[in-house]
């Protein structure tokens, strides 16, 4: 068992450790959605319920008492749930990711069918309950919703963001559960790694959308890894992975809700939830990963909930979606000046009305100064680690059909076999050169072609460095255009262009159909 943990931690460290740096460099487009201790601001999305579990939406700033590491904090901004609601219309406002720019800070829902970690019979029951949930929704969904599936062999988008209930129902009916081979073989290492990478992909793809992203994970979630009885070196690596994934999700404003469809046989998770997803007790002193890296702990860390031991999975899906839409947004300036990146800062919110319960993320890991550097040259990362992460990010973004929003890019055919790739320079992370006379931005660009079955036919990859004057460009400055030769092979039905900022880790994609 110990050797398995060691192999697992080494694998995860190689694949995931750079996430902590890229996530913290990547500032969201809307400054109110970010967590940057260096900027002295912490933003919290908070759901308030009464003793019956009903969501309460008519409170004021004075009803909340925020503490960090048991020290009271002053709330500097406050938004009620009504301030980020999507207007209800008779026809959908959102048909795809491209329409999300029209909804401002309104939340979105991401439904994930977990066929990687869930027994087949439980998968089938969960699918039945998902169909029942969709059947009971209005024809125009209240929130834009995307449907994903994670299986033994792939992580795939079944349907892009939409408010059209019928189109989601159609694709959900067509999708059939797959056998969880890794569960049957007991391959827990791969289950954990694939699950975490899927969550990272969701965060990377949605970073450019300013609103809250509510991930409703229908399935068991990855198997837990004990932090007890682990040798010190392995423990340090596992904690680094935990910080990486947590910071990535928080930077993208992702809240995770887990729903175990196993029903009344479910075992209680190690994190403190009752079967209805309510936190059991409030503490100023909780690190959700102190004893175990668990899926339930990750829901706690992101401000979500974990539902289990209940046959009414349809209700749990609806409850997760409702909680994800009706939340307060608070911000405070931390009183602590510590920047220790390994010290978990606990956050608790108590309500002036003791009959009300506030749910938010349990805390965060502060940034350290060296994590503000370009992760490709930071002393904590080897060249091998940086290259592995780059290859993983580019490959995942290329094969995915999710639209990545971290950078806004466009692609058009130029002259001959040349493709013109454009992006706003203000979205890139610029750094001064050694003498301070110019600003530089480094990026990796890939063009990949796919046939009708989704098989990759060809690709090219280039490294670019863009140079400007002594001042960093602004978002509304003219686009930077890169001219990239690429011969489209016969049989191509889709081109995908991927650009990754080497400093921030932000990724943008653009698709060209029938090029």
Steps between C-alpha positions, in 0.01 A plus 500: 500500500781739586672441166172568323469832679855589408440422132174690509650809660786501250258473209272771634789728584628477146161566344339741742750695707537785247126564534553693822716749319298532183173536687627781715654689209178482301293802596137465391352758265276635772708609798221421746533127435861446598686391810833679530642536848775718354224741396357469853153386406309176555168443324243251633183360347267411787179294509274550803240245609260467791453195720270342240761539228312781325722759329475850650556790259382817679792573735732800531873538563437551870359146530843343431799458732814394309809358673835394363701279734254603774570873446199717402526660155335814366275446198596757236248405230168317494273371222158347557387198295279722286806684366626207295179337380447434130179667373235239427386506138261303282781400266854393591770765523778240488541230236877449526812622679517791256184647658636511856649843433141629500407391855745702711564353845207257494592147614517195275446131573735221391350151536763223508404133465765301688547162331861474616446455875142368523369144494304421183163450671542829684592669170177374346294623794672837494427536128134415562482768770675756276241441229225539759655827618519639147143386428377710793679820393342780296558494125737797540745414777562765765877463459719419201590132544776284352505119511829308532598137559819358649561134417779245524649619172400862445353823627247627251248778448160353420335840453629857507339767719132544421170603656308267272378218721389286204845489344656391831234234546561368150874456548456360854261235362750403231795472739527153653702420815839333454657232716735644764800282419737676740256454789472131414880467489557712810719749311454778753811689389363552151153584633639779718729636229234498226238657727727785606617566145134515389428760768806698393378494139163637609672781686737579212219504246276729706754749639391771256137501618462739790205334673493208741530152348303236687629151425243235591692171500258208472696201626718365776795732440863395524610259777653664805870496585594497869743767617562303819784247532665651192872563485598871518624529140185348353286712730664820375435398139136408565443829680653685205260325263208587728596867504541495124156361424325708766658824382419421138131448576478809721681718245241401239214553749393136485277356773475122514190302601526121528203263484555132581219310319563182699198573718440374850812281500735796467774539756527842663786710358784606724408867454229636730175479302165351583333296223320812371823685432489726804816566699471332840632759737701816442863528598770765476766231483431269205743393231296267274817313401659460843438124515410398147487625143137423424235607252276618783790704636539670163133598502557657843808686380310656209186591696280224363337196658503121487172304488481130591282228654185623326301337221351832386792590275278719281433724801870514581582613146234770524626607843857530369389711205287724722780553751732585216268773376386667822810626676640814657841633399712650779852639493741583778861609542690245713648638820784246489814598309639145479582367153594145604369297203470178701292650783132438438294801604167400647190703416178481697178697477253516784160660466360747750187288489621170655223311318666574165797315353751652256692277260811625324843363423686386808810707433793543264874466461678838480723586210872519551719757330680251280167374369456836326784409265476329165455134598728390214799653677400489866754316713238259635438342159732296286509539124353150477202594719432818304521315168271220623240752616520692171453183298210387718324837476540528123396140437194522726387827341556364149299180545226663707192644334447741790567862411792636707437862598821600678613689189268640235640386168375484142626314196452566128666379184753747364694471177566152367563254780549772764256542790458833678461456877390813691466583868469816713845586642351619828407141586863387495737510796773752411838528672782751470817391326831522683559869427136606546462648152251247367216278618507136396228234484574133435246251369462157341273463196367179349282426198348150489275338239238233565287273282130424538570236767706741710832340407794740486647513149779753535625782719768767524631673811689830521649707780452877463639800683319829448679828569354843566609831656577572863130503599285187502222498237140556599210269426354740241827537307505354145523121484831325467497289182721194450542349153535122519553268201290183515402265220151363566509123434227325298207382710519791744161616630625716787805704590570594860737784584643510853699784654653467846658792683831370634493731801140489618405155373182643347376305198272607217361296212333571167336246270469517122242262353549363148822696442 
